[in-house]
Coordinates of C-alpha atoms in Angstrom, one line a residue:
M3 CA -111.1 221.7 66.2
K4 CA -113.5 221.0 63.6
K5 CA -111.8 217.6 63.5
Q6 CA -111.9 216.8 67.0
I7 CA -115.8 217.6 66.7
K8 CA -116.2 215.7 63.4
K9 CA -114.6 212.7 65.4
G10 CA -116.8 213.5 68.6
S11 CA -119.9 213.4 66.3
W12 CA -118.9 210.2 64.7
L13 CA -118.5 208.9 68.6
L14 CA -121.5 209.6 69.3
I15 CA -123.4 208.1 66.0
C16 CA -122.0 205.1 66.8
I17 CA -122.7 204.9 70.4
L18 CA -126.7 206.0 69.1
I19 CA -126.5 202.7 66.8
S20 CA -125.2 200.6 69.6
L21 CA -127.8 201.2 71.6
A22 CA -130.4 200.7 69.1
T23 CA -129.7 197.7 68.4
V24 CA -129.9 196.6 72.1
F25 CA -133.6 198.6 72.4
L26 CA -134.9 198.6 68.9
P27 CA -135.4 194.3 69.0
G28 CA -138.1 195.0 71.4
C29 CA -140.1 197.7 70.1
K30 CA -140.4 196.4 66.1
K31 CA -143.1 194.3 65.0
Q32 CA -142.9 190.9 65.4
K33 CA -142.4 188.7 62.3
Q34 CA -145.3 186.4 61.5
V35 CA -145.6 182.8 62.5
E36 CA -147.2 179.9 60.8
P37 CA -150.1 179.3 63.3
A38 CA -149.9 176.3 65.0
S39 CA -151.9 173.1 63.6
V40 CA -151.7 169.3 63.0
E41 CA -150.9 169.6 59.3
G42 CA -147.8 171.9 60.0
A43 CA -146.2 169.2 63.0
L44 CA -146.7 167.0 60.3
A45 CA -144.6 168.5 57.7
Y46 CA -142.2 169.4 60.7
L47 CA -141.9 165.9 61.1
E48 CA -141.6 164.5 58.0
R49 CA -139.0 167.1 56.7
N50 CA -136.6 166.4 59.7
Y51 CA -137.4 162.5 60.2
G52 CA -138.6 161.1 57.2
K53 CA -142.3 159.8 56.4
D54 CA -144.2 158.0 58.5
Y55 CA -147.4 157.3 59.5
Y56 CA -147.4 159.8 62.4
E57 CA -150.5 159.8 64.4
I58 CA -150.9 163.5 65.7
E59 CA -153.2 164.9 68.3
F60 CA -153.5 168.2 70.2
L61 CA -152.5 167.9 74.0
K62 CA -152.6 171.5 75.7
E63 CA -152.3 174.9 74.8
N64 CA -150.6 177.8 77.0
H65 CA -151.1 181.4 76.4
V66 CA -147.9 183.9 78.0
E67 CA -149.2 187.6 78.9
P68 CA -146.4 189.8 77.8
Y69 CA -143.3 190.8 80.1
K70 CA -140.3 191.9 80.3
E71 CA -137.0 190.3 79.4
K72 CA -133.5 190.8 80.6
I73 CA -131.1 190.7 77.9
G74 CA -128.0 192.0 79.0
G75 CA -126.3 194.4 81.4
I76 CA -123.1 197.0 81.8
D77 CA -122.3 197.1 85.7
G78 CA -125.0 196.0 87.7
S79 CA -127.1 197.9 85.2
Y80 CA -129.7 195.8 83.0
F81 CA -131.8 196.1 79.6
Y82 CA -134.5 194.4 79.2
M83 CA -137.2 193.8 76.2
N84 CA -140.6 193.6 75.8
A85 CA -141.7 189.6 75.2
P86 CA -144.4 189.8 73.4
A87 CA -147.9 187.9 74.7
R88 CA -147.3 183.9 72.8
T89 CA -149.1 181.1 72.6
E90 CA -147.0 177.7 73.2
T91 CA -148.8 174.4 71.6
C92 CA -148.0 170.6 72.5
Y93 CA -149.0 167.7 70.6
L94 CA -148.6 164.0 71.4
G95 CA -147.5 162.6 68.6
Y96 CA -146.4 158.7 67.8
S97 CA -144.3 157.5 65.2
P98 CA -144.7 154.0 64.1
K99 CA -141.3 153.7 62.4
F100 CA -139.6 154.1 65.7
D101 CA -142.3 152.5 67.8
L102 CA -142.4 156.0 70.0
N103 CA -144.4 158.4 71.6
F104 CA -143.4 162.0 71.8
F105 CA -144.3 165.4 72.0
V106 CA -144.5 168.1 69.2
F107 CA -144.2 171.9 70.4
H108 CA -145.0 175.3 68.8
S109 CA -144.6 178.9 69.8
S110 CA -146.1 181.6 68.2
D111 CA -142.9 183.9 69.4
S112 CA -140.7 184.7 66.4
K113 CA -137.8 184.7 69.2
A114 CA -138.1 180.9 69.2
S115 CA -135.2 178.8 68.0
S116 CA -138.1 177.0 66.0
T117 CA -141.5 177.1 65.1
Y118 CA -141.8 173.4 65.6
S119 CA -139.6 171.4 68.2
T120 CA -140.0 167.6 69.3
T121 CA -138.4 165.4 71.9
L122 CA -138.1 162.7 69.5
E123 CA -134.7 163.2 68.1
K124 CA -133.5 162.9 72.0
E125 CA -135.6 160.0 72.2
I126 CA -134.1 157.7 69.4
E127 CA -130.5 159.5 70.5
V128 CA -130.7 157.1 73.7
I129 CA -132.4 154.5 72.5
G130 CA -130.1 154.0 70.0
K131 CA -127.0 154.4 72.2
F132 CA -128.6 152.0 75.0
E133 CA -129.1 149.3 72.5
E134 CA -125.4 149.5 71.7
A135 CA -124.3 149.6 75.2
K136 CA -126.0 146.3 76.0
T137 CA -125.0 144.6 73.2
Y138 CA -121.5 145.7 74.5
A139 CA -122.2 144.2 77.8
S140 CA -123.7 141.0 76.8
N141 CA -120.2 140.5 75.0
V142 CA -118.2 141.4 77.4
F143 CA -119.7 139.5 80.6
G144 CA -120.8 136.6 78.4
D145 CA -123.1 134.7 80.7
R146 CA -122.8 136.5 83.4
Y147 CA -124.8 139.2 81.7
K148 CA -128.4 138.8 83.2
G149 CA -130.1 141.9 81.2
T150 CA -130.9 145.2 82.3
S151 CA -133.8 147.7 83.1
V152 CA -134.3 151.5 83.1
H153 CA -135.0 153.9 85.3
L154 CA -136.2 157.6 84.2
Y155 CA -134.7 160.8 86.3
V156 CA -134.7 164.8 85.6
R157 CA -131.8 167.4 86.3
E158 CA -130.0 166.7 89.5
N159 CA -131.5 163.5 90.5
R160 CA -129.8 161.6 87.8
P161 CA -127.6 159.2 89.4
L162 CA -124.9 160.4 87.6
Y163 CA -124.5 163.0 90.1
N164 CA -123.8 161.1 93.0
E165 CA -127.1 161.3 95.0
K166 CA -127.5 158.8 98.3
E167 CA -131.0 158.5 97.1
L168 CA -132.0 158.1 93.9
K169 CA -135.2 159.1 92.7
P170 CA -136.4 158.7 89.4
I171 CA -140.1 160.5 88.4
D172 CA -141.2 156.9 87.6
S173 CA -141.5 154.4 90.4
K174 CA -141.6 151.1 87.8
S175 CA -138.5 150.7 86.2
G176 CA -139.1 149.6 82.2
A177 CA -137.7 147.0 80.2
D178 CA -135.7 149.4 77.7
A179 CA -136.1 152.9 77.0
R180 CA -138.8 152.9 74.5
S181 CA -140.9 151.5 76.9
V182 CA -140.2 154.0 79.5
Y183 CA -140.6 156.9 77.1
N184 CA -143.4 155.5 75.8
R185 CA -145.3 155.5 79.3
L186 CA -144.2 158.8 80.3
F187 CA -145.7 160.4 77.3
L188 CA -149.2 158.6 77.7
N189 CA -149.3 159.5 80.9
T190 CA -148.5 163.3 81.1
K191 CA -151.1 165.2 80.3
D192 CA -150.0 168.8 80.9
P193 CA -146.3 169.2 79.7
F194 CA -146.3 173.0 80.7
S195 CA -146.6 172.4 84.6
S196 CA -144.3 168.9 84.4
D197 CA -140.6 168.4 85.7
I198 CA -140.4 166.9 82.4
M199 CA -140.1 169.9 80.4
D200 CA -137.7 173.2 80.6
I201 CA -139.8 175.9 78.6
S202 CA -138.4 179.3 77.9
R203 CA -139.1 181.7 75.3
K204 CA -136.3 180.7 73.1
Y205 CA -136.9 176.8 73.4
F206 CA -138.7 173.8 74.3
W207 CA -136.1 171.5 76.3
F208 CA -136.8 167.9 77.1
D209 CA -135.3 167.5 80.9
A210 CA -135.9 164.0 81.6
Y211 CA -132.8 161.3 81.6
P212 CA -132.8 157.9 81.2
C213 CA -130.4 155.7 83.2
L214 CA -129.6 151.9 81.8
N215 CA -129.3 149.6 85.0
V216 CA -127.1 146.5 83.8
Y217 CA -127.2 143.7 86.0
V218 CA -124.1 140.8 86.2
D219 CA -124.1 137.7 87.8
C220 CA -121.0 138.3 89.7
S221 CA -119.8 139.9 93.1
L222 CA -118.9 143.6 93.0
K223 CA -114.9 142.5 93.2
E224 CA -115.2 141.1 90.3
L225 CA -117.1 143.5 88.7
N226 CA -114.3 146.2 89.7
Q227 CA -111.7 144.5 88.2
Q228 CA -113.7 143.4 85.0
M229 CA -114.8 147.5 84.8
E230 CA -111.2 148.5 85.2
E231 CA -110.1 146.7 81.7
A232 CA -113.5 148.1 80.0
A233 CA -114.3 151.6 81.9
M234 CA -113.4 153.7 79.2
K235 CA -115.3 151.7 76.5
F236 CA -118.5 151.4 78.7
E237 CA -118.3 155.2 79.3
S238 CA -117.6 156.1 75.9
I239 CA -121.1 154.3 75.2
S240 CA -122.9 156.1 77.7
L241 CA -122.2 157.8 81.3
D242 CA -125.7 157.1 82.2
M243 CA -125.2 153.8 83.2
L244 CA -125.5 151.7 86.5
F245 CA -123.7 148.2 86.7
I246 CA -125.3 146.0 89.6
A247 CA -123.6 143.3 90.9
N248 CA -124.5 140.4 93.4
D249 CA -123.5 142.6 96.2
G250 CA -122.5 146.1 95.5
I251 CA -123.0 148.9 92.6
Y252 CA -119.7 149.7 90.7
N253 CA -118.8 152.9 91.3
K254 CA -121.4 154.1 93.7
P255 CA -120.0 154.0 97.1
D256 CA -123.0 155.4 98.2
L257 CA -125.8 153.6 96.4
T258 CA -126.7 150.1 98.4
L259 CA -128.8 147.3 97.0
E260 CA -130.9 148.0 99.4
I261 CA -131.8 151.6 98.0
F262 CA -131.9 150.3 94.6
N263 CA -134.4 147.8 95.0
A264 CA -136.5 149.6 97.3
L265 CA -136.8 151.8 94.0
E266 CA -138.7 149.0 92.7

């Protein structure tokens, strides 16, 4: 009997510990987070992207009131924790080394994935991917390769989702991804109300997707034949690409040249 009581006591203790791990994070004092500052943003950039003559200027600050955040549940019953009040600060940055404008975000919430975060990493990655794709297209199509342009999309409006109508967030295409990014960041005055950012308590997510339009001087039939031989190599470079022939667009039966040209 004593053994059963002892066993039951240990079980009760284990249950209480498990519940404490769920509820205590919302009750304990939040750790101190470094206040937002230009100096802090510069230090973050130098740690992650090396030294550069970065230009940083304050753009916008957003205040978020405390709220209850759902963190999980059992059998339809959910647990909530208190999300503390926080400030979200955005800076507009420029890197001479990469010739890129970008955002640097700061959150005063200790639960954020990082005190500072930036869009610069994604911009650098996309530009490099597109440059590689342009070089490869030039080698594959030779004289029939007529250049590229770039449109910028958000979320489900990307061409990747086979929408009948494309809806870029900027009606004008850019010569390359760098020019499109720079125009975007210089024109966005309030990133907290913009559809290019998905902002939650824990992260700042850049939600804009460039698409590289590759123009080829040949018929759609010829383009299809050529792409059958090279499609896998192109897809390994980028999925966010449209190949445009003189009379149609590769692998996009719902997207006519008339619709595509209307984007300009």
